[in-house]
Amino acid sequence: MSKAHLLICPVLLLFCALSFAQENSRSGSAKQGAPKVIATDDMKLAMKAGKLETAGKYDEALRLYAQAIDLKGRFTPFVYHNRGMLFLHRAKASQDRQSRIADLQHAIDDFQASIRLGAASKEELNRGLENVATRANLEEATKLLEKERHQ
């Protein structure tokens, strides 16, 4: 797993958590000056999946990411992004061409879903790094898939 991936996942979680805290603060449910992060079920599952991924337990991580996505919570665009990162890294490490192509396609699908669900909206672009990462990773996965298909 690349160092960039290990950095991006916690950064995504941090930006998302801060975003939730700011929204709760604005709605009056949190005290002024003390933002409170309310971890949603999809966020909790994604965080567990990230730990499993870091430990190299990719199948278990994919299962938890799928559960988090099924919840259709507020963190879903970021879950898609994180799962796409897992597929991208697994594709890069794979020795089997068919598996590599399948993982790259899954990564592209997840990055597109993340963007479609708002992880790369203009509002989000103003708030954080996750959006730049989503678009950059989509481009990287697409280039790798094209290269793989032309071999």
XYZ file of C-alpha atoms in Angstrom:
151
model
C 0.000 0.000 0.000
C 1.433 3.372 -0.904
C 2.282 6.046 1.622
C -0.061 8.419 -0.190
C -2.993 6.066 0.397
C -2.202 5.756 4.072
C -2.218 9.548 4.272
C -5.311 10.158 2.162
C -7.684 7.849 4.086
C -7.126 9.511 7.480
C -7.243 12.932 5.814
C -10.582 12.028 4.230
C -11.930 10.868 7.562
C -10.698 14.035 9.260
C -12.231 16.370 6.667
C -15.492 14.467 6.761
C -15.585 14.494 10.556
C -14.880 18.224 10.637
C -17.581 18.801 8.043
C -20.129 16.926 10.150
C -19.069 18.844 13.241
C -19.477 22.177 11.457
C -22.956 21.221 10.231
C -24.019 20.178 13.724
C -22.587 23.380 15.161
C -24.564 25.478 12.669
C -27.772 23.612 13.389
C -27.501 24.419 17.092
C -27.097 20.823 18.229
C -23.501 21.392 19.331
C -22.153 23.989 21.733
C -20.405 27.001 20.219
C -16.647 26.639 20.039
C -16.713 22.916 20.784
C -17.546 21.021 17.606
C -18.765 17.531 18.324
C -18.278 14.781 15.798
C -21.186 12.414 15.533
C -19.903 9.233 13.947
C -22.543 7.699 11.727
C -22.827 3.945 11.239
C -21.437 4.155 7.711
C -18.485 6.196 8.967
C -17.781 3.670 11.732
C -17.846 0.774 9.257
C -15.578 2.662 6.846
C -13.090 3.372 9.620
C -13.031 -0.327 10.575
C -12.601 -1.232 6.904
C -9.682 1.185 6.638
C -7.959 -0.527 9.563
C -8.506 -3.940 7.971
C -7.161 -2.632 4.686
C -4.043 -1.308 6.397
C -3.599 -4.755 7.948
C -3.787 -6.325 4.479
C -7.187 -7.947 5.063
C -8.655 -6.761 1.776
C -11.606 -9.154 1.506
C -12.807 -8.271 4.994
C -12.347 -4.570 4.268
C -14.337 -4.872 1.030
C -17.155 -6.576 2.941
C -17.314 -3.714 5.470
C -17.140 -1.071 2.743
C -20.081 -2.794 1.013
C -22.047 -2.776 4.292
C -21.302 0.920 4.769
C -22.448 1.703 1.225
C -25.663 -0.289 1.753
C -26.533 2.037 4.644
C -26.694 4.981 2.185
C -25.537 7.376 4.879
C -23.972 10.809 4.660
C -20.469 9.352 4.461
C -21.283 7.182 1.405
C -19.419 9.310 -1.178
C -16.249 8.952 0.884
C -16.809 5.225 1.443
C -16.917 4.808 -2.328
C -13.686 6.783 -2.600
C -11.928 4.711 0.057
C -13.108 1.433 -1.464
C -11.937 2.668 -4.863
C -8.512 3.288 -3.337
C -8.440 -0.285 -2.053
C -9.279 -1.621 -5.526
C -6.666 0.662 -7.115
C -3.902 -0.496 -4.780
C -4.908 -4.125 -5.085
C -4.819 -3.790 -8.885
C -1.336 -2.306 -8.781
C -0.112 -5.210 -6.662
C -1.831 -7.959 -8.636
C 0.189 -10.311 -10.823
C -2.909 -11.633 -12.603
C -3.922 -9.497 -15.592
C -7.638 -10.362 -15.388
C -7.780 -9.558 -11.678
C -5.898 -6.307 -12.285
C -8.348 -5.255 -14.999
C -11.354 -6.157 -12.822
C -9.963 -4.227 -9.831
C -9.193 -1.187 -11.983
C -12.741 -1.216 -13.342
C -14.139 -1.487 -9.798
C -11.919 1.423 -8.726
C -13.140 3.573 -11.623
C -16.763 2.715 -10.852
C -16.289 3.624 -7.191
C -14.518 6.914 -7.960
C -17.300 7.838 -10.387
C -19.938 6.989 -7.772
C -18.080 9.097 -5.214
C -18.027 12.073 -7.550
C -21.656 11.547 -8.629
C -22.775 11.484 -4.990
C -21.142 14.802 -4.267
C -17.635 14.104 -3.023
C -16.339 16.411 -5.712
C -18.985 19.117 -5.818
C -17.894 22.753 -5.926
C -18.898 23.161 -2.287
C -16.805 20.167 -1.308
C -13.880 21.376 -3.413
C -13.792 24.477 -1.251
C -13.681 22.341 1.885
C -11.018 19.774 1.331
C -8.448 17.579 -0.228
C -10.697 14.566 -0.689
C -12.163 15.923 -3.902
C -8.866 16.517 -5.601
C -7.862 13.010 -4.559
C -11.060 11.518 -5.996
C -10.573 13.120 -9.402
C -6.849 12.382 -9.479
C -7.404 8.742 -8.538
C -10.142 8.366 -11.148
C -7.747 9.675 -13.796
C -4.952 7.382 -12.576
C -7.176 4.288 -12.565
C -8.546 5.128 -16.012
C -5.040 5.511 -17.466
C -3.906 2.246 -15.904
C -6.971 0.413 -17.229
C -6.434 1.760 -20.752
C -2.783 0.743 -20.639
C -3.703 -2.721 -19.357
C -6.319 -3.255 -22.076
C -3.858 -2.311 -24.836
C -1.191 -4.795 -23.776
